[in-house]
Short mmCIF file of C-alpha atoms in Angstrom, two decimals:
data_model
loop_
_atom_site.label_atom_id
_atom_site.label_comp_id
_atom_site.label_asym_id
_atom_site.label_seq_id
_atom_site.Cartn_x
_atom_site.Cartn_y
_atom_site.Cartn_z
CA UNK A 11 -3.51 26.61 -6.79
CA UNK A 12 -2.95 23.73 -9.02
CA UNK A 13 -3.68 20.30 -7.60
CA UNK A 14 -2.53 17.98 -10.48
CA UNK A 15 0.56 18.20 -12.67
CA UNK A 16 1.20 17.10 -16.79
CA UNK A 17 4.04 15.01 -17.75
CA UNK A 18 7.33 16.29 -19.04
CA UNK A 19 6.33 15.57 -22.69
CA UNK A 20 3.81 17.80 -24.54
CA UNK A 21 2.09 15.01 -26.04
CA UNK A 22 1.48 12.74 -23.00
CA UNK A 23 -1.71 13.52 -21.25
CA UNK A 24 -0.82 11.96 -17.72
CA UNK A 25 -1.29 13.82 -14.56
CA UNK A 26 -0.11 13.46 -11.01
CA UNK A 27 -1.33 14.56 -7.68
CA UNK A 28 0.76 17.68 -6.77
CA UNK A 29 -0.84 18.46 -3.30
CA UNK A 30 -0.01 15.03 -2.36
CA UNK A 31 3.98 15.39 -3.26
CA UNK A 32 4.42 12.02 -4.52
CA UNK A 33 7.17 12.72 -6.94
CA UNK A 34 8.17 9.17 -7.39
CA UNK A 35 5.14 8.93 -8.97
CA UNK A 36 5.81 11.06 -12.06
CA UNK A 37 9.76 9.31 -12.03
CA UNK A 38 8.31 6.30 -11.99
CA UNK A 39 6.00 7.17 -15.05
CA UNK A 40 8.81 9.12 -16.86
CA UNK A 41 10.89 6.00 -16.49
CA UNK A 42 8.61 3.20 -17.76
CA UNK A 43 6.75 4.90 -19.99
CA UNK A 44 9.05 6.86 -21.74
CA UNK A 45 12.44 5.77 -20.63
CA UNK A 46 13.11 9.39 -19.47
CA UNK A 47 15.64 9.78 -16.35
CA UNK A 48 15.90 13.32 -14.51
CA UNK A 49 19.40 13.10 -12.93
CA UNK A 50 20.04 14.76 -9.61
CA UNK A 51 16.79 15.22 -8.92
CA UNK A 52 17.55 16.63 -5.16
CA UNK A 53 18.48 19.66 -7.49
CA UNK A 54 14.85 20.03 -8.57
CA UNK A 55 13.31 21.77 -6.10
CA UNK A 56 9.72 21.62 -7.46
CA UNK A 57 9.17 19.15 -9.68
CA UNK A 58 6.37 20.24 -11.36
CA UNK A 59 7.79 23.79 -12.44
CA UNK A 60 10.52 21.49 -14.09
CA UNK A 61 8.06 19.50 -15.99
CA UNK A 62 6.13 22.31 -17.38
CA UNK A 63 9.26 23.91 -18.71
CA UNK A 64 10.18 21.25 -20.69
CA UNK A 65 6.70 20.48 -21.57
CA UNK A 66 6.81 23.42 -23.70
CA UNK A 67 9.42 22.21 -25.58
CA UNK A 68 9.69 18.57 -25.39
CA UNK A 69 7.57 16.16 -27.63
CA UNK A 70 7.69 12.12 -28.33
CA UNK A 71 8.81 12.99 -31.70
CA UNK A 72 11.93 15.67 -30.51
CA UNK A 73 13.76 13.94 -27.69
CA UNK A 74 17.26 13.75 -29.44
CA UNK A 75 16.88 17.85 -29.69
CA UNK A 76 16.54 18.07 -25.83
CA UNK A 77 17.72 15.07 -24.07
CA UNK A 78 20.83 13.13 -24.17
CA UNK A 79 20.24 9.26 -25.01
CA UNK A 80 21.99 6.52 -23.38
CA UNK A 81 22.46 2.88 -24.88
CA UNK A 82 21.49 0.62 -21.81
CA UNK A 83 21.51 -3.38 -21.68
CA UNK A 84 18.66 -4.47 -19.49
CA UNK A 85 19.41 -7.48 -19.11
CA UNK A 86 22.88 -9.24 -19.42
CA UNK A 87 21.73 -12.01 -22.62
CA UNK A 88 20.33 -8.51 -24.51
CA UNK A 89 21.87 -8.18 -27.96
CA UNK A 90 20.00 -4.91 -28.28
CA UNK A 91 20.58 -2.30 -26.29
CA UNK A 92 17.55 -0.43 -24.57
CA UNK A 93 17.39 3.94 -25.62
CA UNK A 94 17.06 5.70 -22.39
CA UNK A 95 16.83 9.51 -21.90
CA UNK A 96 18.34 11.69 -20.16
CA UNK A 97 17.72 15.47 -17.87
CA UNK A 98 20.76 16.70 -16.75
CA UNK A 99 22.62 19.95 -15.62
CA UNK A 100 25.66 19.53 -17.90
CA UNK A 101 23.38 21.35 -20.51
CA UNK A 102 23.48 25.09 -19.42
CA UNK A 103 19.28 25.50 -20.36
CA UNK A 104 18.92 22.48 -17.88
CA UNK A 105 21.14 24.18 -15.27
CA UNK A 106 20.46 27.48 -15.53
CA UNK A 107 16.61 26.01 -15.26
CA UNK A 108 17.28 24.23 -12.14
CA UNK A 109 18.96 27.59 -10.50
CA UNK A 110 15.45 29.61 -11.57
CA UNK A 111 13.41 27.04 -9.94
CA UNK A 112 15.92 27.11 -6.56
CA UNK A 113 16.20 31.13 -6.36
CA UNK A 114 12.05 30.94 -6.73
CA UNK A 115 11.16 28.22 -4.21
CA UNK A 116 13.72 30.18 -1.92
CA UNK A 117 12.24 33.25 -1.86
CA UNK A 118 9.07 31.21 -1.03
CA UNK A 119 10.11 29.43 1.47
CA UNK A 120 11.86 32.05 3.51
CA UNK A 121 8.22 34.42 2.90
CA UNK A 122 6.34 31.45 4.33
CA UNK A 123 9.01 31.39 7.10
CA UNK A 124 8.39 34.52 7.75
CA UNK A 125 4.89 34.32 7.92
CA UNK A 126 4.89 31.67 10.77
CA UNK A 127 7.33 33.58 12.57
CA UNK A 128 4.87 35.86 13.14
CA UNK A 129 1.66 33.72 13.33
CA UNK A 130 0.14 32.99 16.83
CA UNK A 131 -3.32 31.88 15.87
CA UNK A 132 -1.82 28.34 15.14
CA UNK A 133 -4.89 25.85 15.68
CA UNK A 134 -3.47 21.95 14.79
CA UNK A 135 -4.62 18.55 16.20
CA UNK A 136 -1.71 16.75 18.51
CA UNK A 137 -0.87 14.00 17.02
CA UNK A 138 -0.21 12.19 20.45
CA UNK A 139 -3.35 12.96 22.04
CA UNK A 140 -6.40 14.95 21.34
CA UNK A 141 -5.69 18.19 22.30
CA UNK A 142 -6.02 21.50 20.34
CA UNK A 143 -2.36 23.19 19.64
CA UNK A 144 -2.83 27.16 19.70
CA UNK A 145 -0.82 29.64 19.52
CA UNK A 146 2.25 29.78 17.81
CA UNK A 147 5.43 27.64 16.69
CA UNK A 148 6.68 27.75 20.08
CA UNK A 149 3.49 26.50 21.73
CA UNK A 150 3.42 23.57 19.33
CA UNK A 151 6.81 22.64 20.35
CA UNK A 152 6.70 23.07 24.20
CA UNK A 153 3.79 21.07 23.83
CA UNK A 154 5.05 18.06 22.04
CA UNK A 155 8.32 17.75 24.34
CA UNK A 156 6.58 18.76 27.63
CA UNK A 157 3.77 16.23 27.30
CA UNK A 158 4.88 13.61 25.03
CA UNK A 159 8.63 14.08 25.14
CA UNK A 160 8.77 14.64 21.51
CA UNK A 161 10.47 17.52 19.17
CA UNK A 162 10.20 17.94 15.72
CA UNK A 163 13.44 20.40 16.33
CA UNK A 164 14.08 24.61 17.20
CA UNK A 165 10.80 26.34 15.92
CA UNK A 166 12.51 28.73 13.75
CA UNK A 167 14.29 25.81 11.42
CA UNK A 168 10.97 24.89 10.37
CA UNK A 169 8.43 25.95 8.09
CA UNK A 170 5.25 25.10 6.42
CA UNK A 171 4.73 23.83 10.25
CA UNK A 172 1.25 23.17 9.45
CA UNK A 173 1.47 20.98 7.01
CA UNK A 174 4.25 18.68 9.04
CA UNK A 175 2.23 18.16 11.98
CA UNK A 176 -0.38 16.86 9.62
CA UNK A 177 1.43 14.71 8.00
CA UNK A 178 2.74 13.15 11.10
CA UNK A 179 -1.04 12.53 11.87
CA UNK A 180 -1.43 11.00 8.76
CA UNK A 181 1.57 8.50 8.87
CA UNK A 182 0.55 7.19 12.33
CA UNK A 183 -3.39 7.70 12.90
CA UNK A 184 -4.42 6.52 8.83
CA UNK A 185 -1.00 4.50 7.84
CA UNK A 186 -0.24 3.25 11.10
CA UNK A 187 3.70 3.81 10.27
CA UNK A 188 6.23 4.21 12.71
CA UNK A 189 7.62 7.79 12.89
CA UNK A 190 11.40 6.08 13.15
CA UNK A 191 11.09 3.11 11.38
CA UNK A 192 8.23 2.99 9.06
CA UNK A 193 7.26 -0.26 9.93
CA UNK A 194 3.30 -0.74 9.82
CA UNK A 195 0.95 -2.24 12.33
CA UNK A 196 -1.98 -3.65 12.90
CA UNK A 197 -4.17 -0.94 14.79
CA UNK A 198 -3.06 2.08 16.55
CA UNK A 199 -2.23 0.61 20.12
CA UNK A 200 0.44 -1.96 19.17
CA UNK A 201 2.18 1.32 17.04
CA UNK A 202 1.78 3.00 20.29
CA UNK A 203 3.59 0.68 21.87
CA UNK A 204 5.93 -0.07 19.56
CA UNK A 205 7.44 3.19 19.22
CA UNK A 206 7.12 3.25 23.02
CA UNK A 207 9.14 0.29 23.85
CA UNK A 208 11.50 1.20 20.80
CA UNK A 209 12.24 4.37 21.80
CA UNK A 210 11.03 5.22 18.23
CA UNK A 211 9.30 8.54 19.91
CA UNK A 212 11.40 10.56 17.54
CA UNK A 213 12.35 11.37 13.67
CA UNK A 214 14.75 9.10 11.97
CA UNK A 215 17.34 12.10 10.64
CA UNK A 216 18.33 9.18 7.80
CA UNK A 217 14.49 9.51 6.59
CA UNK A 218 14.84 12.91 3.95
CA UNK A 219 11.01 12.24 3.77
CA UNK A 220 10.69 15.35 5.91
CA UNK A 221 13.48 17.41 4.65
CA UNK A 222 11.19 19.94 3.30
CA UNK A 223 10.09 21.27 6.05
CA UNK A 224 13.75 22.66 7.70
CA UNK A 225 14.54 25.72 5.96
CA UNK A 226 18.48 24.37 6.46
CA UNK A 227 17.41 22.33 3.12
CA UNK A 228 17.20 25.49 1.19
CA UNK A 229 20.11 27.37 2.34
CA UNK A 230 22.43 26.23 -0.56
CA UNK A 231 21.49 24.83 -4.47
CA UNK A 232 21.53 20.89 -3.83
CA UNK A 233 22.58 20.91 -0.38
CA UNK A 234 20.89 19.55 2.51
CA UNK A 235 21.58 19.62 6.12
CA UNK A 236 23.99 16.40 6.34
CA UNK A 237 26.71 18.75 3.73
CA UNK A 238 26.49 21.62 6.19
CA UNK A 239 26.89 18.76 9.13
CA UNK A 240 29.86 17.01 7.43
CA UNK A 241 31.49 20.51 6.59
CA UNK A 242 31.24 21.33 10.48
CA UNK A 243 32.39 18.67 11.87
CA UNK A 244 35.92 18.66 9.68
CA UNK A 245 38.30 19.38 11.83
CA UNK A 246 41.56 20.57 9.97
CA UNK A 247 45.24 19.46 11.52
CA UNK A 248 48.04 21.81 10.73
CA UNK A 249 51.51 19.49 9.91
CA UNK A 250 53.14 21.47 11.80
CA UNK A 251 51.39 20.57 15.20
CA UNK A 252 50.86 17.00 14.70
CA UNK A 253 48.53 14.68 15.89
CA UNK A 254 46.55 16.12 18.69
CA UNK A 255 47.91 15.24 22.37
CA UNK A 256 45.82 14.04 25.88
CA UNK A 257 45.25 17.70 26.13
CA UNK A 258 42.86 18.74 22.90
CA UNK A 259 40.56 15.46 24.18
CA UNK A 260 40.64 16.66 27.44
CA UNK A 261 36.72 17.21 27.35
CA UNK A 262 35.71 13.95 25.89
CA UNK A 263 33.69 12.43 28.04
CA UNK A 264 31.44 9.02 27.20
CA UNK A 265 27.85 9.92 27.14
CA UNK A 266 26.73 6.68 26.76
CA UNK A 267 23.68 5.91 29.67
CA UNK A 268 25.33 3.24 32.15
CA UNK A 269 23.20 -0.24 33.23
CA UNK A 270 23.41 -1.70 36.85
CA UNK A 271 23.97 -4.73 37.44
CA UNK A 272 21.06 -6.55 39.14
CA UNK A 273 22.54 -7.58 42.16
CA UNK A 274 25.67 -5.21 43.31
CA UNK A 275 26.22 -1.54 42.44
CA UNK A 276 28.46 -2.17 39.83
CA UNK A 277 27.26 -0.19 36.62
CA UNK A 278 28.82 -0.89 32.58
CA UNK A 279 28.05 1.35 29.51
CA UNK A 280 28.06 -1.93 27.22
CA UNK A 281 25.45 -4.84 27.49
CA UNK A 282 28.19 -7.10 26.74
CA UNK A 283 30.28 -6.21 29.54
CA UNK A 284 27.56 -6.45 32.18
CA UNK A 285 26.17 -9.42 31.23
CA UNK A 286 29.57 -10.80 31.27
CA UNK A 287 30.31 -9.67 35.00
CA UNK A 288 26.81 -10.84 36.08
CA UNK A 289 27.92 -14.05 34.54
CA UNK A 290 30.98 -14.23 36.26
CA UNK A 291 30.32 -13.28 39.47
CA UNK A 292 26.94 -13.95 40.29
CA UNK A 293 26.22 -16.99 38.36
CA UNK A 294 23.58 -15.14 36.16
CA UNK A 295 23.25 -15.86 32.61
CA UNK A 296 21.10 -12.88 31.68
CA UNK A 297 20.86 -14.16 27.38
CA UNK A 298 19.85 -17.59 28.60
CA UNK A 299 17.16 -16.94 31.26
CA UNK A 300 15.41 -14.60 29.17
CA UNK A 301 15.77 -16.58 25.77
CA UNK A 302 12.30 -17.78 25.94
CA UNK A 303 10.58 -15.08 27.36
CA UNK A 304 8.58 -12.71 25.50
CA UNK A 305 9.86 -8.98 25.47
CA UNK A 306 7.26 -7.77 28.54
CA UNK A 307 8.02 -11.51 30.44
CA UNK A 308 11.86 -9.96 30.62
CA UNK A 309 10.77 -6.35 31.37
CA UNK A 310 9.04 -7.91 34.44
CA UNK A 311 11.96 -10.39 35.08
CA UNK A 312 14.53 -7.72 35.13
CA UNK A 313 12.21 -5.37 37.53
CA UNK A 314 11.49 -8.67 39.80
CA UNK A 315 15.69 -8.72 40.55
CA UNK A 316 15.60 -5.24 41.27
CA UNK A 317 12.95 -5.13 43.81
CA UNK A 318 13.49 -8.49 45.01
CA UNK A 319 17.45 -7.35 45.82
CA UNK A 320 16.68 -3.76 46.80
CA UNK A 321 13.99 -5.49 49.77
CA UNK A 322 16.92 -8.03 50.56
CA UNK A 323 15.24 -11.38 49.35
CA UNK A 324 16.89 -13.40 47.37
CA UNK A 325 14.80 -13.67 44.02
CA UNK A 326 15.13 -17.50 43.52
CA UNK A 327 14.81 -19.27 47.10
CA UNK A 328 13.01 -15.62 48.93
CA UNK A 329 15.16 -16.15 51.75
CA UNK A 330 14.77 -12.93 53.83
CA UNK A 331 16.96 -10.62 55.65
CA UNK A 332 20.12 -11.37 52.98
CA UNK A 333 23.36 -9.32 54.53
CA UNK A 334 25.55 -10.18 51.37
CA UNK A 335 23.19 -10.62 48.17
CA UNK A 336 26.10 -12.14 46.20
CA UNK A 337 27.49 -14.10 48.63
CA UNK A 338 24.18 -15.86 49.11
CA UNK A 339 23.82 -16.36 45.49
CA UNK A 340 27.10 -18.23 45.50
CA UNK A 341 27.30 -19.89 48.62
CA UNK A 342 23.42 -21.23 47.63
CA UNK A 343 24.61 -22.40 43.99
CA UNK A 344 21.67 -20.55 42.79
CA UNK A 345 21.73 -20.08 38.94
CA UNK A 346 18.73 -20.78 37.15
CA UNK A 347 15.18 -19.46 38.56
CA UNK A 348 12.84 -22.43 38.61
CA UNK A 349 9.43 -20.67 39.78
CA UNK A 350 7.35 -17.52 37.83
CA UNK A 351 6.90 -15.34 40.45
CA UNK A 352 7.82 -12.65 38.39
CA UNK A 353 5.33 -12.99 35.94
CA UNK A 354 2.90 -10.67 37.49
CA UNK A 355 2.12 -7.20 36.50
CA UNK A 356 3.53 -5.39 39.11
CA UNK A 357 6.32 -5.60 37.38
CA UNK A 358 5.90 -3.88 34.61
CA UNK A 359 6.38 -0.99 37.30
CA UNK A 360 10.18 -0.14 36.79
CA UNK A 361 12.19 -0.86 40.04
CA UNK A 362 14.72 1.94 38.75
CA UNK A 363 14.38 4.96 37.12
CA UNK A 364 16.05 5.30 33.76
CA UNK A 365 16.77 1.68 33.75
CA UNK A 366 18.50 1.43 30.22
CA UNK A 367 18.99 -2.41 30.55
CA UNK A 368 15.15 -2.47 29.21
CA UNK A 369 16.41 -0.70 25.88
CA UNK A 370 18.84 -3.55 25.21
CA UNK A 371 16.43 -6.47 25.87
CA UNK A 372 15.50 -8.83 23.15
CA UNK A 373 12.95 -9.93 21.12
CA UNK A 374 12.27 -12.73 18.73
CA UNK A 375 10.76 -11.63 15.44
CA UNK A 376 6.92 -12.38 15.02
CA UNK A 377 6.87 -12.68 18.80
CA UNK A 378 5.72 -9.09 19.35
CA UNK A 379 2.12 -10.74 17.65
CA UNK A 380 1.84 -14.06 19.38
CA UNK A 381 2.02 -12.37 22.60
CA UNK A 382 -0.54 -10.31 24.19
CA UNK A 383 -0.14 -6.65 23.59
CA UNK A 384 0.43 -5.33 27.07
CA UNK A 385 0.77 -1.23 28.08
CA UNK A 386 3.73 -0.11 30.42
CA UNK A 387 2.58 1.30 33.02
CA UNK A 388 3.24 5.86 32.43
CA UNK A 389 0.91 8.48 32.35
CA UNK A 390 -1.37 7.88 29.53
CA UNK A 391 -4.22 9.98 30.87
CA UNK A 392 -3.76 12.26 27.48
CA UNK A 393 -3.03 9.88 25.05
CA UNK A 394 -6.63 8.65 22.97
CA UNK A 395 -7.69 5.88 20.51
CA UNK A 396 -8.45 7.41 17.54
CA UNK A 397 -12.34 6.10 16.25
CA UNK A 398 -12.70 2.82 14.45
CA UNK A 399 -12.49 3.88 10.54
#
């Protein structure tokens, strides 16, 4: 197997790591070096195949032959226009090319698909915690979503599995980059909690970094899986019928998780709306008390209401034994808390299960750094610290 690839021209002796498919890196050389621009280059399914074609063919000295130049003003005050280069598929060698290289990395892909199907002596690293995956595509999977409640999607929609899971590892034990957002950090516990607190336990679909490895991506030349998503969910209205009555939306239903208020039973889908009603009718300006506070000093805030209320104490004077929770809070004129009592670690212990009102909580930029890095309290018996490099 090869493990470096030539540039597109014959007489350029620059190589590029294939193994480590950093194809921006041969654009990027194509572009400054020789003002050479392959267009629709999600067409070019391997890169490399492309380059030796034309390598063959295509010298410093020949360009006009092959390419199609382009006239370009870099900058707005340039008299002289810049000559640029260009790959396309409006040639029919370049397209027909392109269609070789697809029908190829197809037949491939689906062989390599294949072969996993039927592979159960899988062997991979988690890359939550330091267990040994075995078995086959299906273990791997159960394993990530029953113990980390993480999927990389169905088992049979992916291939060169292998490779994926390691480069997973890679991004977050060596690059320390968030799986969702890509944002780096400083050692492998803050990520941790990051992605935690962030609910950035998953892929970002946005991020086509991964692409390659859901055979979707090769079902059609220079489709991926948002064309086949966008074709699906068309839906076609006959003239004849009209705009769809109560009837066709008679199975919508708002998915969105609901947040309780922290003092009554009264529950809103938007953050807006309940911080409004708490406002309202209990006095409680939910942006403004937790303003200051640091993103774990309002985790513990909002659990110190809950269990405070739920034990009938009021959480700013700790009067006991309150019948009516908001009439107290009224009646008392109690509206800003002017003690800490909260700030204690207990509360880090959610007071309700699934309480979404920690998703929408705030945080200042650069804050997440001043503060100390604490760990919400879950089950983090399999989780590791991967050795000091």
């Amino acid at each position: 197997m090869e493990d470096q690839g030539l540039c597109l021209l014959g007489d350029c002796n620059y190589k590029w790591d294939i193994e480590s498919k950093e194809e921006n890196t041969i654009l990027a050389h194509l572009l400054s070096e020789h003002k050479i621009v392959i267009a629709s280059i999600h067409t070019v399914y391997d890169i490399n195949k492309y380059c030796k074609y034309w390598r063959n063919k295509v010298k410093t000295g020949n360009l006009r032959e092959h390419l199609h130049g382009i006239n370009v003003h870099e900058k707005e005050d340039d008299s002289t226009p810049a000559l640029y280069f260009m790959l396309n598929d409006n040639s029919t060698e370049d397209k027909n090319l392109r269609h070789t290289i697809y029908l190829a990395k197809l037949e491939s892909v689906l062989a390599q698909q294949q072969k996993e199907r039927e592979c159960n002596k899988f062997n991979i690293q988690c890359i939550f915690c330091p267990d040994m995956l075995k078995g086959d595509r299906f273990s791997l999977s159960e394993h990530f979503y029953n113990c980390h409640s993480f999927t990389l999607g169905h088992p049979d929609n992916l291939v060169y599995t292998r490779r994926f899971v390691e480069e997973l590892r890679n991004k977050m034990l060596h690059k320390l980059e968030c799986l969702f957002c890509d944002k780096t950090f400083r050692d492998y516990k803050t990520l941790r909690e990051h992605m935690r607190k962030k609910l950035h336990k998953k892929l970002n679909p946005k991020n086509t970094e991964f692409d390659k490895y859901y055979i979707i991506n090769y079902r059609e030349f220079g489709k991926t899986w948002k064309h086949f998503s966008t074709e699906n969910n068309d839906v076609e209205v006959s003239p004849k019928t009209g705009p769809p009555d109560e009837e066709n939306w008679s199975d919508w239903e708002d998915s969105s998780p609901e947040m309780k208020c922290l003092v009554c039973e009264v529950a809103y889908t938007r953050y807006r709306d309940l911080t409004a009603h708490m406002s309202t009718l209990h006095s409680i300006n939910l942006d403004n008390i937790t303003s200051n506070l640091s993103y774990y000093k309002q985790v513990k805030l909002i659990n110190y209401f809950r269990y405070q209320v739920t034990a009938g104490t009021c959480p700013y004077c700790h009067m006991t034994r309150v019948p009516d929770m908001t009439e107290h809070i009224r009646s008392a004129g109690h509206s800003n808390l002017d003690h800490e009592r909260y700030n204690d670690d207990r509360y880090l212990f959610p007071a309700l299960d699934d309480d979404y009102l920690l998703c929408c909580l705030k945080e200042e930029e650069g804050r997440e750094e001043e503060d100390e890095v604490c760990v919400i309290p879950e089950d983090i018996s399999r989780d590791f610290t991967p050795p000091i490099r």
